[in-house]
Amino acid sequence: MATHPIHTTDPAYAAPVLRLPSPANSLSTEYGQDETTADENQMTEEQFARMCEEQIGLNRMRADEIKANKRVLLPRTTNTTEERMLHEEVMRSLRDQVAALEQEELFEAAMLRNSQAALAVQPSSRDIDVIMRSMLYPRSKPSHGTENAAFFGNGDDSGRTVEMFRHKVKGKERCRN
């Protein structure tokens, strides 16, 4: 067993590069005039934070959230124009859902196009010999009747290839003995 000396003086990683920050004028950075309004200067930090959140829409509902926030049951309409509008809205929603499902199906098909792992038949046995035989040349049964013959060969059901190989191997064993 070979042992490797450990050098505790060598750092495990490269030493970090430590530099002083560059002065702002060396980067040719120019800061413009302060554009803070007088109202913003008088705000507390909480008010200013709330104003910034409103500007960027942090707590605002997204379009898909608003769309999903509808009532599930449709109200009963009294006149035909409302009924027609409701029908058109329902049909538009169904078409959108169908289009979304088609896009999802296309995406999944593209993902599985080169990968056949999901479609492969899983082995039904836990016996490794049976699994290996099924991966080589799957057949129903060997027809030569020997119990120790292999379950694979050159593709024919006679088992002659395996038997001929076994006779050659046995002949060599006899020569050695």
mmCIF file of C-alpha atoms in Angstrom:
data_model
loop_
_atom_site.group_PDB
_atom_site.id
_atom_site.type_symbol
_atom_site.label_atom_id
_atom_site.label_comp_id
_atom_site.label_asym_id
_atom_site.label_seq_id
_atom_site.Cartn_x
_atom_site.Cartn_y
_atom_site.Cartn_z
ATOM 1 C CA MET A 1 0.000 0.000 0.000
ATOM 2 C CA ALA A 2 1.568 3.275 -1.063
ATOM 3 C CA THR A 3 1.294 6.265 1.194
ATOM 4 C CA HIS A 4 1.346 9.800 -0.055
ATOM 5 C CA PRO A 5 2.784 12.507 2.171
ATOM 6 C CA ILE A 6 0.451 15.325 3.059
ATOM 7 C CA HIS A 7 1.998 18.762 2.881
ATOM 8 C CA THR A 8 0.142 20.934 5.337
ATOM 9 C CA THR A 9 1.964 24.045 4.195
ATOM 10 C CA ASP A 10 0.430 23.866 0.710
ATOM 11 C CA PRO A 11 -2.970 25.572 0.504
ATOM 12 C CA ALA A 12 -5.838 23.403 -0.653
ATOM 13 C CA TYR A 13 -6.914 26.080 -3.137
ATOM 14 C CA ALA A 14 -5.134 28.865 -4.929
ATOM 15 C CA ALA A 15 -4.598 31.955 -2.830
ATOM 16 C CA PRO A 16 -7.275 34.592 -3.452
ATOM 17 C CA VAL A 17 -6.267 37.676 -5.361
ATOM 18 C CA LEU A 18 -6.594 40.612 -2.994
ATOM 19 C CA ARG A 19 -6.614 44.065 -4.532
ATOM 20 C CA LEU A 20 -7.677 47.443 -3.382
ATOM 21 C CA PRO A 21 -10.864 48.684 -5.011
ATOM 22 C CA SER A 22 -10.301 50.991 -7.934
ATOM 23 C CA PRO A 23 -11.196 54.620 -7.355
ATOM 24 C CA ALA A 24 -14.381 55.716 -9.109
ATOM 25 C CA ASN A 25 -12.630 58.278 -11.278
ATOM 26 C CA SER A 26 -10.306 55.618 -12.723
ATOM 27 C CA LEU A 27 -13.294 53.763 -14.153
ATOM 28 C CA SER A 28 -14.594 56.931 -15.797
ATOM 29 C CA THR A 29 -17.837 56.589 -13.864
ATOM 30 C CA GLU A 30 -19.896 59.728 -13.752
ATOM 31 C CA TYR A 31 -22.734 60.058 -11.312
ATOM 32 C CA GLY A 32 -25.499 62.410 -12.360
ATOM 33 C CA GLN A 33 -27.425 64.841 -10.231
ATOM 34 C CA ASP A 34 -29.421 63.466 -7.303
ATOM 35 C CA GLU A 35 -32.959 63.019 -8.653
ATOM 36 C CA THR A 36 -34.644 62.400 -5.318
ATOM 37 C CA THR A 37 -37.755 64.551 -5.000
ATOM 38 C CA ALA A 38 -38.557 66.578 -1.917
ATOM 39 C CA ASP A 39 -41.494 64.257 -1.144
ATOM 40 C CA GLU A 40 -39.196 61.226 -1.246
ATOM 41 C CA ASN A 41 -36.738 62.934 1.103
ATOM 42 C CA GLN A 42 -39.498 63.439 3.663
ATOM 43 C CA MET A 43 -40.686 59.815 3.554
ATOM 44 C CA THR A 44 -39.811 57.295 6.211
ATOM 45 C CA GLU A 45 -37.936 54.153 5.161
ATOM 46 C CA GLU A 46 -41.134 52.082 5.313
ATOM 47 C CA GLN A 47 -43.027 54.531 3.106
ATOM 48 C CA PHE A 48 -40.157 54.667 0.613
ATOM 49 C CA ALA A 49 -39.940 50.855 0.525
ATOM 50 C CA ARG A 50 -43.711 50.610 -0.030
ATOM 51 C CA MET A 51 -43.497 53.173 -2.857
ATOM 52 C CA CYS A 52 -40.678 51.205 -4.534
ATOM 53 C CA GLU A 53 -42.640 47.942 -4.204
ATOM 54 C CA GLU A 54 -45.652 49.568 -5.858
ATOM 55 C CA GLN A 55 -43.497 50.911 -8.698
ATOM 56 C CA ILE A 56 -42.004 47.529 -9.510
ATOM 57 C CA GLY A 57 -45.281 45.681 -8.859
ATOM 58 C CA LEU A 58 -43.920 43.379 -6.186
ATOM 59 C CA ASN A 59 -47.254 42.612 -4.504
ATOM 60 C CA ARG A 60 -49.367 42.952 -7.650
ATOM 61 C CA MET A 61 -51.054 39.847 -9.071
ATOM 62 C CA ARG A 62 -49.719 38.543 -12.377
ATOM 63 C CA ALA A 63 -52.007 38.106 -15.387
ATOM 64 C CA ASP A 64 -52.150 34.320 -14.994
ATOM 65 C CA GLU A 65 -53.008 34.715 -11.296
ATOM 66 C CA ILE A 66 -55.838 37.104 -12.136
ATOM 67 C CA LYS A 67 -57.075 34.721 -14.827
ATOM 68 C CA ALA A 68 -56.985 31.779 -12.399
ATOM 69 C CA ASN A 69 -58.823 33.760 -9.724
ATOM 70 C CA LYS A 70 -62.178 33.474 -11.528
ATOM 71 C CA ARG A 71 -65.216 31.683 -10.218
ATOM 72 C CA VAL A 72 -65.403 28.085 -11.303
ATOM 73 C CA LEU A 73 -69.176 27.855 -11.601
ATOM 74 C CA LEU A 74 -70.699 29.913 -14.374
ATOM 75 C CA PRO A 75 -73.591 32.195 -13.472
ATOM 76 C CA ARG A 76 -76.953 31.695 -15.130
ATOM 77 C CA THR A 77 -77.638 34.328 -17.738
ATOM 78 C CA THR A 78 -81.001 35.900 -18.410
ATOM 79 C CA ASN A 79 -80.683 37.216 -21.942
ATOM 80 C CA THR A 80 -79.199 35.799 -25.119
ATOM 81 C CA THR A 81 -76.415 38.372 -25.546
ATOM 82 C CA GLU A 82 -74.970 37.582 -22.118
ATOM 83 C CA GLU A 83 -75.287 33.883 -22.866
ATOM 84 C CA ARG A 84 -73.505 34.303 -26.211
ATOM 85 C CA MET A 85 -70.699 36.337 -24.582
ATOM 86 C CA LEU A 86 -70.317 33.735 -21.839
ATOM 87 C CA HIS A 87 -70.256 30.964 -24.437
ATOM 88 C CA GLU A 88 -67.542 32.772 -26.432
ATOM 89 C CA GLU A 89 -65.477 33.325 -23.287
ATOM 90 C CA VAL A 90 -65.745 29.659 -22.298
ATOM 91 C CA MET A 91 -64.811 28.519 -25.806
ATOM 92 C CA ARG A 92 -61.833 30.906 -25.885
ATOM 93 C CA SER A 93 -60.682 29.554 -22.537
ATOM 94 C CA LEU A 94 -61.018 25.963 -23.762
ATOM 95 C CA ARG A 95 -59.062 26.756 -26.933
ATOM 96 C CA ASP A 96 -56.305 28.346 -24.835
ATOM 97 C CA GLN A 97 -56.147 25.278 -22.613
ATOM 98 C CA VAL A 98 -56.001 22.940 -25.622
ATOM 99 C CA ALA A 99 -53.224 25.033 -27.186
ATOM 100 C CA ALA A 100 -51.263 24.956 -23.926
ATOM 101 C CA LEU A 101 -51.639 21.168 -23.716
ATOM 102 C CA GLU A 102 -50.516 20.782 -27.334
ATOM 103 C CA GLN A 103 -47.434 22.907 -26.645
ATOM 104 C CA GLU A 104 -46.656 20.821 -23.576
ATOM 105 C CA GLU A 105 -47.062 17.613 -25.575
ATOM 106 C CA LEU A 106 -44.721 18.917 -28.293
ATOM 107 C CA PHE A 107 -42.148 19.829 -25.663
ATOM 108 C CA GLU A 108 -42.336 16.404 -24.021
ATOM 109 C CA ALA A 109 -42.082 14.678 -27.406
ATOM 110 C CA ALA A 110 -38.980 16.727 -28.225
ATOM 111 C CA MET A 111 -37.452 15.803 -24.876
ATOM 112 C CA LEU A 112 -38.147 12.087 -25.380
ATOM 113 C CA ARG A 113 -37.165 12.037 -29.062
ATOM 114 C CA ASN A 114 -33.590 10.915 -28.412
ATOM 115 C CA SER A 115 -34.224 9.217 -25.095
ATOM 116 C CA GLN A 116 -35.894 5.838 -25.288
ATOM 117 C CA ALA A 117 -35.261 5.045 -21.621
ATOM 118 C CA ALA A 118 -38.816 5.872 -20.615
ATOM 119 C CA LEU A 119 -40.212 3.578 -23.287
ATOM 120 C CA ALA A 120 -37.973 0.588 -22.549
ATOM 121 C CA VAL A 121 -39.675 -2.468 -21.111
ATOM 122 C CA GLN A 122 -38.536 -3.038 -17.570
ATOM 123 C CA PRO A 123 -37.372 -6.562 -16.695
ATOM 124 C CA SER A 124 -40.094 -8.645 -15.124
ATOM 125 C CA SER A 125 -37.672 -10.920 -13.303
ATOM 126 C CA ARG A 126 -35.162 -10.289 -10.552
ATOM 127 C CA ASP A 127 -33.010 -13.228 -11.695
ATOM 128 C CA ILE A 128 -29.888 -11.824 -13.359
ATOM 129 C CA ASP A 129 -29.459 -14.879 -15.607
ATOM 130 C CA VAL A 130 -32.940 -14.464 -17.047
ATOM 131 C CA ILE A 131 -32.359 -10.748 -17.613
ATOM 132 C CA MET A 132 -29.027 -11.338 -19.357
ATOM 133 C CA ARG A 133 -30.520 -14.047 -21.582
ATOM 134 C CA SER A 134 -33.392 -11.766 -22.560
ATOM 135 C CA MET A 135 -30.931 -9.042 -23.542
ATOM 136 C CA LEU A 136 -28.886 -11.300 -25.849
ATOM 137 C CA TYR A 137 -31.019 -13.290 -28.294
ATOM 138 C CA PRO A 138 -34.497 -13.556 -26.837
ATOM 139 C CA ARG A 139 -36.212 -16.820 -27.718
ATOM 140 C CA SER A 140 -38.888 -19.013 -26.283
ATOM 141 C CA LYS A 141 -36.929 -22.210 -25.486
ATOM 142 C CA PRO A 142 -33.897 -24.043 -26.734
ATOM 143 C CA SER A 143 -35.012 -26.997 -28.840
ATOM 144 C CA HIS A 144 -31.980 -29.244 -28.346
ATOM 145 C CA GLY A 145 -33.192 -30.586 -25.008
ATOM 146 C CA THR A 146 -30.009 -30.314 -22.967
ATOM 147 C CA GLU A 147 -30.590 -28.813 -19.579
ATOM 148 C CA ASN A 148 -27.215 -27.065 -19.308
ATOM 149 C CA ALA A 149 -27.227 -25.562 -22.800
ATOM 150 C CA ALA A 150 -27.159 -21.823 -23.067
ATOM 151 C CA PHE A 151 -30.276 -19.889 -23.991
ATOM 152 C CA PHE A 152 -28.558 -17.907 -26.738
ATOM 153 C CA GLY A 153 -26.674 -18.658 -29.914
ATOM 154 C CA ASN A 154 -26.349 -17.566 -33.504
ATOM 155 C CA GLY A 155 -30.017 -16.719 -33.873
ATOM 156 C CA ASP A 156 -31.371 -20.139 -34.844
ATOM 157 C CA ASP A 157 -33.389 -22.302 -32.485
ATOM 158 C CA SER A 158 -31.334 -25.445 -32.954
ATOM 159 C CA GLY A 159 -28.687 -24.585 -30.383
ATOM 160 C CA ARG A 160 -26.048 -26.188 -32.611
ATOM 161 C CA THR A 161 -23.645 -23.283 -32.213
ATOM 162 C CA VAL A 162 -23.645 -23.564 -28.449
ATOM 163 C CA GLU A 163 -23.411 -27.359 -28.519
ATOM 164 C CA MET A 164 -20.523 -27.296 -31.021
ATOM 165 C CA PHE A 165 -18.723 -24.796 -28.839
ATOM 166 C CA ARG A 166 -19.246 -26.994 -25.768
ATOM 167 C CA HIS A 167 -17.863 -30.061 -27.556
ATOM 168 C CA LYS A 168 -14.758 -28.110 -28.557
ATOM 169 C CA VAL A 169 -14.264 -26.880 -25.002
ATOM 170 C CA LYS A 170 -14.747 -30.385 -23.576
ATOM 171 C CA GLY A 171 -12.261 -31.763 -26.100
ATOM 172 C CA LYS A 172 -9.640 -29.236 -24.991
ATOM 173 C CA GLU A 173 -10.305 -30.102 -21.369
ATOM 174 C CA ARG A 174 -9.743 -33.787 -22.161
ATOM 175 C CA CYS A 175 -6.425 -32.942 -23.811
ATOM 176 C CA ARG A 176 -5.313 -31.048 -20.741
ATOM 177 C CA ASN A 177 -6.240 -33.889 -18.390
#
